[in-house]
Short mmCIF file of N, CA and C in Angstrom, two decimals:
data_model
loop_
_atom_site.label_atom_id
_atom_site.label_comp_id
_atom_site.label_asym_id
_atom_site.label_seq_id
_atom_site.Cartn_x
_atom_site.Cartn_y
_atom_site.Cartn_z
N MET A 1 106.60 108.73 129.86
CA MET A 1 105.59 109.76 129.68
C MET A 1 105.85 110.48 128.36
N THR A 2 104.85 110.61 127.53
CA THR A 2 104.96 111.30 126.26
C THR A 2 104.57 112.76 126.46
N ASN A 3 105.40 113.66 125.99
CA ASN A 3 105.11 115.09 126.13
C ASN A 3 104.59 115.66 124.82
N THR A 4 103.59 114.98 124.27
CA THR A 4 102.93 115.46 123.07
C THR A 4 101.43 115.28 123.21
N MET A 5 100.71 115.98 122.36
CA MET A 5 99.26 115.87 122.31
C MET A 5 98.87 115.87 120.84
N THR A 6 97.83 115.13 120.48
CA THR A 6 97.41 115.00 119.09
C THR A 6 95.98 115.49 118.91
N TYR A 7 95.75 116.20 117.80
CA TYR A 7 94.41 116.67 117.45
C TYR A 7 94.33 116.81 115.94
N ARG A 8 93.32 116.17 115.33
CA ARG A 8 93.06 116.24 113.88
C ARG A 8 94.31 115.90 113.06
N GLY A 9 95.12 114.98 113.54
CA GLY A 9 96.31 114.55 112.83
C GLY A 9 97.54 115.40 113.11
N TYR A 10 97.40 116.48 113.83
CA TYR A 10 98.53 117.34 114.19
C TYR A 10 99.03 116.96 115.58
N VAL A 11 100.34 117.04 115.76
CA VAL A 11 100.96 116.70 117.04
C VAL A 11 101.64 117.95 117.58
N ALA A 12 101.43 118.21 118.86
CA ALA A 12 102.04 119.37 119.51
C ALA A 12 102.98 118.90 120.61
N SER A 13 104.12 119.58 120.70
CA SER A 13 105.04 119.33 121.82
C SER A 13 104.48 120.03 123.05
N MET A 14 104.86 119.53 124.21
CA MET A 14 104.44 120.14 125.47
C MET A 14 105.69 120.36 126.31
N THR A 15 106.00 121.62 126.60
CA THR A 15 107.17 121.95 127.40
C THR A 15 106.74 122.88 128.52
N PHE A 16 107.14 122.53 129.74
CA PHE A 16 106.77 123.37 130.88
C PHE A 16 107.79 124.49 131.03
N ASP A 17 107.29 125.72 131.05
CA ASP A 17 108.13 126.90 131.25
C ASP A 17 108.12 127.20 132.75
N THR A 18 109.24 126.92 133.43
CA THR A 18 109.29 127.08 134.89
C THR A 18 109.24 128.54 135.33
N GLU A 19 109.74 129.42 134.48
CA GLU A 19 109.75 130.85 134.84
C GLU A 19 108.34 131.44 134.81
N ASP A 20 107.60 131.17 133.71
CA ASP A 20 106.25 131.72 133.58
C ASP A 20 105.16 130.79 134.11
N LYS A 21 105.55 129.58 134.47
CA LYS A 21 104.62 128.57 135.00
C LYS A 21 103.46 128.30 134.03
N ILE A 22 103.84 128.04 132.77
CA ILE A 22 102.87 127.70 131.74
C ILE A 22 103.40 126.51 130.94
N VAL A 23 102.49 125.86 130.25
CA VAL A 23 102.88 124.79 129.33
C VAL A 23 102.88 125.40 127.93
N VAL A 24 104.04 125.32 127.27
CA VAL A 24 104.21 125.91 125.95
C VAL A 24 104.12 124.80 124.91
N GLY A 25 103.40 125.06 123.84
CA GLY A 25 103.24 124.05 122.79
C GLY A 25 103.65 124.57 121.43
N ARG A 26 104.08 123.65 120.60
CA ARG A 26 104.39 123.95 119.20
C ARG A 26 103.92 122.78 118.36
N VAL A 27 103.23 123.10 117.26
CA VAL A 27 102.78 122.05 116.34
C VAL A 27 104.01 121.53 115.61
N LEU A 28 104.19 120.21 115.63
CA LEU A 28 105.38 119.57 115.08
C LEU A 28 105.17 119.07 113.66
N ASP A 29 106.28 118.86 112.96
CA ASP A 29 106.32 118.16 111.67
C ASP A 29 105.63 118.87 110.51
N ILE A 30 105.50 120.20 110.62
CA ILE A 30 105.05 121.01 109.48
C ILE A 30 105.97 122.22 109.39
N ASP A 31 106.06 122.82 108.21
CA ASP A 31 106.95 123.97 108.03
C ASP A 31 106.40 125.24 108.67
N ASP A 32 105.08 125.39 108.69
CA ASP A 32 104.50 126.57 109.32
C ASP A 32 104.75 126.51 110.83
N ILE A 33 104.97 127.67 111.42
CA ILE A 33 105.25 127.74 112.86
C ILE A 33 103.96 128.10 113.58
N ILE A 34 103.51 127.18 114.42
CA ILE A 34 102.29 127.39 115.19
C ILE A 34 102.64 127.11 116.65
N THR A 35 102.57 128.15 117.47
CA THR A 35 102.86 128.00 118.90
C THR A 35 101.66 128.49 119.71
N PHE A 36 101.60 128.05 120.95
CA PHE A 36 100.51 128.41 121.85
C PHE A 36 100.93 128.02 123.26
N HIS A 37 100.11 128.34 124.22
CA HIS A 37 100.42 127.95 125.61
C HIS A 37 99.13 127.85 126.41
N GLY A 38 99.28 127.32 127.61
CA GLY A 38 98.17 127.23 128.54
C GLY A 38 98.69 127.21 129.96
N GLU A 39 97.89 127.71 130.88
CA GLU A 39 98.29 127.71 132.29
C GLU A 39 97.95 126.39 132.97
N SER A 40 97.18 125.54 132.28
CA SER A 40 96.86 124.21 132.78
C SER A 40 96.81 123.27 131.57
N ILE A 41 96.76 121.99 131.84
CA ILE A 41 96.68 121.03 130.73
C ILE A 41 95.36 121.22 129.99
N SER A 42 94.30 121.48 130.72
CA SER A 42 93.00 121.70 130.09
C SER A 42 93.03 122.93 129.18
N GLU A 43 93.62 124.02 129.66
CA GLU A 43 93.72 125.24 128.85
C GLU A 43 94.67 125.00 127.65
N PHE A 44 95.75 124.28 127.89
CA PHE A 44 96.68 123.93 126.81
C PHE A 44 95.95 123.18 125.71
N GLU A 45 95.16 122.18 126.08
CA GLU A 45 94.42 121.37 125.11
C GLU A 45 93.41 122.23 124.35
N THR A 46 92.68 123.08 125.04
CA THR A 46 91.71 123.96 124.40
C THR A 46 92.40 124.89 123.40
N ASN A 47 93.54 125.45 123.80
CA ASN A 47 94.27 126.36 122.91
C ASN A 47 94.88 125.62 121.73
N PHE A 48 95.33 124.40 121.94
CA PHE A 48 95.87 123.57 120.85
C PHE A 48 94.78 123.35 119.81
N HIS A 49 93.60 122.94 120.24
CA HIS A 49 92.49 122.72 119.32
C HIS A 49 92.16 124.01 118.57
N ALA A 50 92.16 125.13 119.28
CA ALA A 50 91.81 126.41 118.66
C ALA A 50 92.84 126.82 117.59
N VAL A 51 94.14 126.66 117.87
CA VAL A 51 95.14 127.08 116.88
C VAL A 51 95.13 126.17 115.66
N VAL A 52 94.87 124.88 115.84
CA VAL A 52 94.78 123.97 114.69
C VAL A 52 93.56 124.33 113.85
N ASP A 53 92.43 124.51 114.50
CA ASP A 53 91.21 124.89 113.76
C ASP A 53 91.40 126.22 113.04
N ASP A 54 92.03 127.20 113.70
CA ASP A 54 92.28 128.50 113.08
C ASP A 54 93.25 128.37 111.90
N TYR A 55 94.27 127.53 112.04
CA TYR A 55 95.25 127.32 110.97
C TYR A 55 94.56 126.74 109.73
N ILE A 56 93.75 125.74 109.94
CA ILE A 56 93.04 125.10 108.82
C ILE A 56 92.10 126.10 108.15
N LEU A 57 91.36 126.85 108.95
CA LEU A 57 90.43 127.86 108.41
C LEU A 57 91.19 128.96 107.66
N ALA A 58 92.30 129.44 108.21
CA ALA A 58 93.08 130.50 107.56
C ALA A 58 93.62 130.02 106.22
N CYS A 59 94.12 128.80 106.17
CA CYS A 59 94.63 128.26 104.90
C CYS A 59 93.52 128.19 103.87
N GLU A 60 92.37 127.68 104.26
CA GLU A 60 91.25 127.56 103.33
C GLU A 60 90.75 128.92 102.89
N THR A 61 90.70 129.89 103.80
CA THR A 61 90.25 131.24 103.49
C THR A 61 91.18 131.90 102.47
N LEU A 62 92.48 131.63 102.60
CA LEU A 62 93.47 132.21 101.70
C LEU A 62 93.64 131.41 100.42
N GLY A 63 92.85 130.36 100.27
CA GLY A 63 92.91 129.55 99.05
C GLY A 63 94.03 128.54 99.05
N GLY A 64 94.63 128.31 100.20
CA GLY A 64 95.72 127.34 100.30
C GLY A 64 95.24 126.02 100.89
N VAL A 65 96.17 125.12 100.99
CA VAL A 65 95.89 123.82 101.58
C VAL A 65 96.72 123.71 102.85
N PRO A 66 96.09 123.41 103.98
CA PRO A 66 96.87 123.28 105.21
C PRO A 66 97.86 122.12 105.11
N GLU A 67 99.06 122.36 105.56
CA GLU A 67 100.06 121.30 105.55
C GLU A 67 99.69 120.26 106.59
N LYS A 68 99.79 119.01 106.20
CA LYS A 68 99.51 117.92 107.14
C LYS A 68 100.82 117.20 107.45
N PRO A 69 101.01 116.83 108.70
CA PRO A 69 102.21 116.07 109.02
C PRO A 69 102.16 114.69 108.37
N ALA A 70 103.31 114.17 108.03
CA ALA A 70 103.39 112.84 107.43
C ALA A 70 103.20 111.79 108.52
N SER A 71 102.54 110.70 108.16
CA SER A 71 102.27 109.64 109.13
C SER A 71 103.46 108.70 109.31
N GLY A 72 104.35 108.68 108.32
CA GLY A 72 105.45 107.71 108.37
C GLY A 72 105.11 106.42 107.67
N LYS A 73 103.89 106.33 107.15
CA LYS A 73 103.47 105.14 106.40
C LYS A 73 103.42 105.52 104.93
N LEU A 74 104.10 104.74 104.09
CA LEU A 74 104.19 105.05 102.68
C LEU A 74 103.98 103.78 101.87
N MET A 75 103.01 103.83 100.96
CA MET A 75 102.73 102.68 100.10
C MET A 75 103.24 103.01 98.71
N LEU A 76 104.12 102.18 98.19
CA LEU A 76 104.66 102.40 96.85
C LEU A 76 104.29 101.25 95.93
N ARG A 77 104.05 101.57 94.69
CA ARG A 77 103.88 100.54 93.67
C ARG A 77 105.02 100.71 92.68
N VAL A 78 105.83 99.67 92.57
CA VAL A 78 106.98 99.70 91.67
C VAL A 78 106.96 98.44 90.82
N SER A 79 107.75 98.45 89.77
CA SER A 79 107.81 97.26 88.92
C SER A 79 108.46 96.11 89.70
N PRO A 80 108.13 94.88 89.34
CA PRO A 80 108.75 93.73 90.02
C PRO A 80 110.28 93.76 89.96
N GLY A 81 110.84 94.28 88.86
CA GLY A 81 112.29 94.36 88.74
C GLY A 81 112.90 95.31 89.76
N VAL A 82 112.26 96.47 89.95
CA VAL A 82 112.74 97.43 90.94
C VAL A 82 112.58 96.84 92.34
N HIS A 83 111.47 96.17 92.59
CA HIS A 83 111.23 95.55 93.89
C HIS A 83 112.31 94.51 94.19
N ALA A 84 112.60 93.66 93.22
CA ALA A 84 113.62 92.62 93.40
C ALA A 84 114.99 93.24 93.65
N ALA A 85 115.33 94.28 92.88
CA ALA A 85 116.62 94.94 93.06
C ALA A 85 116.73 95.58 94.44
N ALA A 86 115.65 96.18 94.91
CA ALA A 86 115.65 96.81 96.24
C ALA A 86 115.80 95.75 97.33
N LEU A 87 115.11 94.62 97.17
CA LEU A 87 115.25 93.53 98.15
C LEU A 87 116.70 93.04 98.22
N LYS A 88 117.33 92.90 97.06
CA LYS A 88 118.72 92.44 97.02
C LYS A 88 119.66 93.47 97.64
N ALA A 89 119.43 94.74 97.34
CA ALA A 89 120.27 95.80 97.91
C ALA A 89 120.13 95.85 99.42
N ALA A 90 118.90 95.69 99.92
CA ALA A 90 118.68 95.68 101.37
C ALA A 90 119.40 94.50 102.01
N ALA A 91 119.31 93.34 101.37
CA ALA A 91 119.97 92.14 101.91
C ALA A 91 121.49 92.35 101.92
N ARG A 92 122.04 92.94 100.86
CA ARG A 92 123.49 93.20 100.81
C ARG A 92 123.92 94.16 101.92
N SER A 93 123.06 95.11 102.25
CA SER A 93 123.41 96.08 103.29
C SER A 93 123.11 95.56 104.70
N GLY A 94 122.47 94.39 104.77
CA GLY A 94 122.18 93.79 106.08
C GLY A 94 121.03 94.46 106.82
N THR A 95 120.14 95.12 106.06
CA THR A 95 118.99 95.78 106.69
C THR A 95 117.70 95.27 106.07
N SER A 96 116.60 95.63 106.71
CA SER A 96 115.29 95.28 106.16
C SER A 96 115.02 96.17 104.96
N LEU A 97 114.07 95.77 104.13
CA LEU A 97 113.68 96.59 102.99
C LEU A 97 113.15 97.94 103.46
N ASN A 98 112.37 97.96 104.54
CA ASN A 98 111.86 99.23 105.05
C ASN A 98 112.99 100.17 105.44
N LYS A 99 113.96 99.67 106.18
CA LYS A 99 115.08 100.50 106.62
C LYS A 99 115.91 100.97 105.42
N TRP A 100 116.16 100.06 104.48
CA TRP A 100 116.93 100.41 103.29
C TRP A 100 116.21 101.51 102.50
N ALA A 101 114.90 101.35 102.31
CA ALA A 101 114.12 102.33 101.55
C ALA A 101 114.09 103.67 102.29
N GLU A 102 113.98 103.64 103.60
CA GLU A 102 114.00 104.88 104.38
C GLU A 102 115.32 105.63 104.17
N GLU A 103 116.43 104.90 104.21
CA GLU A 103 117.73 105.52 104.02
C GLU A 103 117.87 106.06 102.58
N ALA A 104 117.39 105.30 101.60
CA ALA A 104 117.47 105.74 100.21
C ALA A 104 116.61 106.99 99.98
N LEU A 105 115.41 107.00 100.52
CA LEU A 105 114.53 108.16 100.37
C LEU A 105 115.08 109.37 101.11
N SER A 106 115.66 109.13 102.28
CA SER A 106 116.25 110.23 103.04
C SER A 106 117.41 110.86 102.28
N ALA A 107 118.28 110.02 101.72
CA ALA A 107 119.41 110.53 100.94
C ALA A 107 118.92 111.29 99.71
N ALA A 108 117.91 110.76 99.04
CA ALA A 108 117.37 111.42 97.84
C ALA A 108 116.71 112.74 98.20
N SER A 109 116.06 112.83 99.34
CA SER A 109 115.37 114.06 99.72
C SER A 109 116.34 115.16 100.13
N ARG A 110 117.57 114.80 100.50
CA ARG A 110 118.57 115.81 100.87
C ARG A 110 119.23 116.43 99.64
N ARG A 111 119.17 115.74 98.51
CA ARG A 111 119.72 116.31 97.27
C ARG A 111 118.79 117.41 96.80
N GLY A 112 119.34 118.37 96.10
CA GLY A 112 118.55 119.49 95.59
C GLY A 112 117.54 119.03 94.56
N PRO A 113 116.53 119.87 94.30
CA PRO A 113 115.55 119.52 93.26
C PRO A 113 116.24 119.39 91.92
N GLY A 114 115.85 118.41 91.18
CA GLY A 114 116.41 118.19 89.85
C GLY A 114 117.72 117.43 89.86
N ALA A 115 118.27 117.15 91.05
CA ALA A 115 119.53 116.40 91.11
C ALA A 115 119.27 114.96 90.71
N ARG A 116 120.15 114.43 89.92
CA ARG A 116 120.01 113.04 89.48
C ARG A 116 121.26 112.28 89.84
N THR A 117 121.07 110.99 90.07
CA THR A 117 122.24 110.16 90.32
C THR A 117 122.91 109.85 89.00
N GLN A 118 124.21 109.73 89.01
CA GLN A 118 124.96 109.40 87.81
C GLN A 118 124.95 107.90 87.63
N ARG A 119 124.60 107.46 86.45
CA ARG A 119 124.57 106.03 86.15
C ARG A 119 125.60 105.75 85.06
N ALA A 120 126.29 104.66 85.24
CA ALA A 120 127.24 104.25 84.20
C ALA A 120 126.45 103.61 83.07
N ARG A 121 126.76 104.00 81.84
CA ARG A 121 126.08 103.41 80.69
C ARG A 121 127.12 102.70 79.85
N SER A 122 126.75 101.53 79.39
CA SER A 122 127.69 100.79 78.55
C SER A 122 127.57 101.21 77.09
N GLU A 123 126.41 101.75 76.71
CA GLU A 123 126.22 102.16 75.32
C GLU A 123 125.70 103.59 75.29
N PRO A 124 126.03 104.34 74.24
CA PRO A 124 125.49 105.70 74.13
C PRO A 124 123.99 105.65 73.89
N SER A 125 123.31 106.73 74.26
CA SER A 125 121.87 106.81 74.03
C SER A 125 121.62 106.95 72.53
N PRO A 126 120.39 106.69 72.07
CA PRO A 126 120.07 106.87 70.65
C PRO A 126 120.37 108.30 70.18
N LYS A 127 120.12 109.30 71.00
CA LYS A 127 120.39 110.68 70.62
C LYS A 127 121.90 110.89 70.42
N GLU A 128 122.69 110.33 71.36
CA GLU A 128 124.15 110.46 71.24
C GLU A 128 124.65 109.72 70.00
N THR A 129 124.05 108.57 69.69
CA THR A 129 124.45 107.81 68.52
C THR A 129 124.16 108.60 67.25
N ARG A 130 122.95 109.19 67.16
CA ARG A 130 122.60 109.99 65.99
C ARG A 130 123.54 111.18 65.85
N ALA A 131 123.86 111.83 66.98
CA ALA A 131 124.78 112.98 66.93
C ALA A 131 126.15 112.53 66.46
N GLY A 132 126.60 111.37 66.90
CA GLY A 132 127.90 110.85 66.48
C GLY A 132 127.92 110.52 65.00
N LEU A 133 126.81 109.98 64.48
CA LEU A 133 126.74 109.68 63.05
C LEU A 133 126.79 110.94 62.22
N ARG A 134 126.08 111.98 62.67
CA ARG A 134 126.09 113.25 61.92
C ARG A 134 127.48 113.84 61.90
N SER A 135 128.16 113.83 63.06
CA SER A 135 129.49 114.45 63.10
C SER A 135 130.50 113.64 62.30
N SER A 136 130.33 112.31 62.22
CA SER A 136 131.28 111.52 61.44
C SER A 136 131.04 111.70 59.94
N ARG A 137 129.81 112.01 59.55
CA ARG A 137 129.54 112.25 58.13
C ARG A 137 130.13 113.56 57.67
N VAL A 138 130.15 114.55 58.58
CA VAL A 138 130.67 115.86 58.25
C VAL A 138 132.17 115.79 58.04
N ALA A 139 132.86 114.96 58.76
CA ALA A 139 134.32 114.90 58.71
C ALA A 139 134.87 114.36 57.43
#
């Protein structure tokens, strides 16, 4: 049995509160906190629809864009070289390309904004080369 309900692309959890005898809901997979409840499944569903509609309207009224939950489906276009390298890396790790890409994206998303991976370079960049030439001329 799934304890969720879906409306307009939003998914809500459904938890029964035994003390108050109500079904409590929370919209999942968005940063904004949207909660509601109902004394029956019918009332829960009606209130879920109302809070989603109100959320979308409030965002639009305030000039914002309502956050939409991600579907989990991602289409990427990359160069053939990157595609081949990713396929090889996935094979080396013993996972599918989808699983490998999910792990790589997850690791990248946990790093802070602007964080870059360190790459070993065999040759200095053109800027470093020019700077080295200038400093050697001065000496």
